[in-house]
Coordinates of C-alpha atoms in Angstrom, one line a residue:
M1301 CA 0.0 0.0 0.0
Q1302 CA 1.3 3.4 -1.0
V1303 CA 0.5 6.5 1.1
Y1304 CA 0.3 9.9 -0.7
N1305 CA 2.4 12.5 1.1
P1306 CA 2.7 15.9 -0.8
F1307 CA 5.6 17.0 1.5
V1308 CA 7.9 14.2 0.4
R1309 CA 9.3 14.6 -3.1
K1310 CA 10.9 12.0 -5.2
L1311 CA 14.5 12.8 -6.3
G1312 CA 13.4 12.6 -9.9
S1313 CA 10.9 15.4 -9.4
L1314 CA 13.4 18.1 -8.7
P1315 CA 13.7 20.6 -11.6
Q1316 CA 16.7 19.8 -13.8
N1317 CA 16.8 23.2 -15.4
T1318 CA 18.9 25.7 -13.4
A1319 CA 16.6 28.6 -14.3
E1320 CA 13.8 26.9 -12.4
R1321 CA 15.8 26.1 -9.3
P1322 CA 15.7 28.6 -6.4
S1323 CA 18.8 30.7 -6.0
P1324 CA 21.1 29.5 -3.1
E1325 CA 22.1 33.2 -2.6
A1326 CA 19.9 35.0 -0.1
G1327 CA 20.4 37.9 2.3
I1328 CA 22.3 41.1 2.0
G1329 CA 25.1 41.7 -0.3
L1330 CA 28.3 43.7 0.1
I1331 CA 26.7 46.9 -1.3
G1332 CA 23.8 46.6 1.1
V1333 CA 26.2 46.1 4.0
I1334 CA 28.2 49.2 3.0
F1335 CA 24.9 51.2 2.6
W1336 CA 23.7 50.3 6.1
I1337 CA 27.1 51.0 7.7
L1338 CA 27.1 54.4 6.0
M1339 CA 23.6 55.1 7.3
L1340 CA 24.6 54.1 10.8
V1341 CA 27.7 56.3 10.7
L1342 CA 25.6 59.3 9.5
A1343 CA 23.0 58.7 12.3
I1344 CA 25.7 58.5 15.0
A1345 CA 27.5 61.7 13.6
F1346 CA 24.1 63.5 13.7
V1347 CA 23.5 62.5 17.3
V1348 CA 27.0 63.5 18.3
K1349 CA 26.6 67.0 16.8
V1350 CA 23.0 67.6 18.1
M1351 CA 23.1 66.1 21.6
P1352 CA 25.3 68.8 23.3
S1353 CA 22.7 71.4 22.4
Y1354 CA 19.9 69.4 23.9
Y1355 CA 22.0 68.7 27.0
D1356 CA 22.6 72.5 27.4
Y1357 CA 18.9 73.1 27.0
W1358 CA 17.9 70.6 29.7
S1359 CA 20.5 72.0 32.1
L1360 CA 19.3 75.6 31.3
Q1361 CA 15.7 74.5 31.9
N1362 CA 16.6 73.1 35.4
I1363 CA 18.6 76.3 36.2
V1364 CA 15.8 78.6 35.2
K1365 CA 13.2 76.6 37.2
Q1366 CA 15.4 76.6 40.3
Q1367 CA 16.2 80.3 40.0
A1368 CA 12.6 81.2 39.6
Q1369 CA 11.7 79.2 42.7
E1370 CA 14.5 80.6 44.8
A1371 CA 13.9 84.2 43.9
G1372 CA 12.5 86.1 46.8
P1373 CA 9.9 88.8 46.7
E1374 CA 12.5 91.4 47.8
E1375 CA 14.9 90.6 44.9
S1376 CA 14.9 92.9 41.9
A1377 CA 14.9 91.7 38.3
G1378 CA 18.5 92.8 38.0
Q1379 CA 19.6 90.7 41.0
I1380 CA 17.7 87.7 39.7
L1381 CA 19.4 88.2 36.3
Y1382 CA 22.8 88.5 38.0
N1383 CA 22.2 85.2 40.0
L1384 CA 21.0 83.5 36.8
N1385 CA 24.0 84.5 34.9
G1386 CA 26.2 83.2 37.7
R1387 CA 24.6 79.8 37.5
L1388 CA 24.8 79.7 33.7
G1389 CA 28.5 80.6 34.0
V1390 CA 29.1 77.7 36.3
A1391 CA 27.3 75.4 33.9
M1392 CA 29.2 76.9 31.0
I1393 CA 26.1 77.8 29.1
H1394 CA 26.3 81.0 27.1
I1395 CA 23.0 82.7 26.4
P1396 CA 22.8 86.3 25.0
Q1397 CA 21.3 88.7 27.5
K1398 CA 18.7 89.8 25.0
D1399 CA 17.2 86.3 25.0
I1400 CA 16.5 86.3 28.8
V1401 CA 13.2 87.9 30.0
I1402 CA 12.4 88.3 33.7
E1403 CA 8.8 89.3 34.6
K1404 CA 8.1 90.3 38.1
A1405 CA 4.9 91.8 39.2
G1406 CA 5.4 93.5 42.6
S1407 CA 5.9 91.0 45.3
G1408 CA 4.3 88.2 43.2
P1409 CA 6.0 85.2 41.7
V1410 CA 8.8 85.6 39.1
L1411 CA 8.5 84.3 35.6
I1412 CA 11.8 83.7 33.8
T1413 CA 11.7 82.9 30.0
V1414 CA 14.8 82.1 28.0
T1415 CA 14.2 81.9 24.2
Y1416 CA 17.1 81.3 21.9
D1417 CA 18.2 79.7 18.6
K1418 CA 21.2 77.4 18.2
I1419 CA 22.8 76.8 14.8
V1420 CA 24.5 73.4 14.6
P1421 CA 26.8 73.0 11.6
L1422 CA 26.4 69.5 10.1
A1423 CA 28.6 69.2 7.1
G1424 CA 30.0 71.7 4.6
N1425 CA 27.4 74.4 4.1
M1426 CA 24.6 72.4 5.8
S1427 CA 23.4 73.6 9.2
L1428 CA 20.6 72.7 11.6
L1429 CA 18.6 75.5 13.3
L1430 CA 17.3 74.5 16.7
H1431 CA 14.8 76.8 18.6
F1432 CA 14.7 76.4 22.4
Q1433 CA 12.4 78.0 25.0
A1434 CA 12.9 77.4 28.7
K1435 CA 10.4 78.7 31.3
G1436 CA 10.5 78.9 35.0
G1437 CA 8.2 80.3 37.6
H1438 CA 4.5 80.9 37.6

């Protein structure tokens, strides 16, 4: 008695023509490997160039929030700006004075807003413009 099993092939049933056979080559070629390595290197270079700007922004945001919380009602806007510049100097963050706005209404809470743009050169004449805004206070 012979059992029919479609998953078992006879040796004679394999295609004899090489055009009909499946290719033993599968996967990524040398050009593909070079392409993906190049994409990985470009992505890493992009991150290395951009991350310091974001690190400075996160540090600035923490400094602005702390300065706004610690500012007393008797402190003037000039004294708050002086203290903020001292903290920024310690953190080695350089922000133009025109980008720092301190709002103080009498003896109420202080609102400090720092809005600035950062240009990050990428390659050749290509640059990336990053716009940051850090707020602290009420």
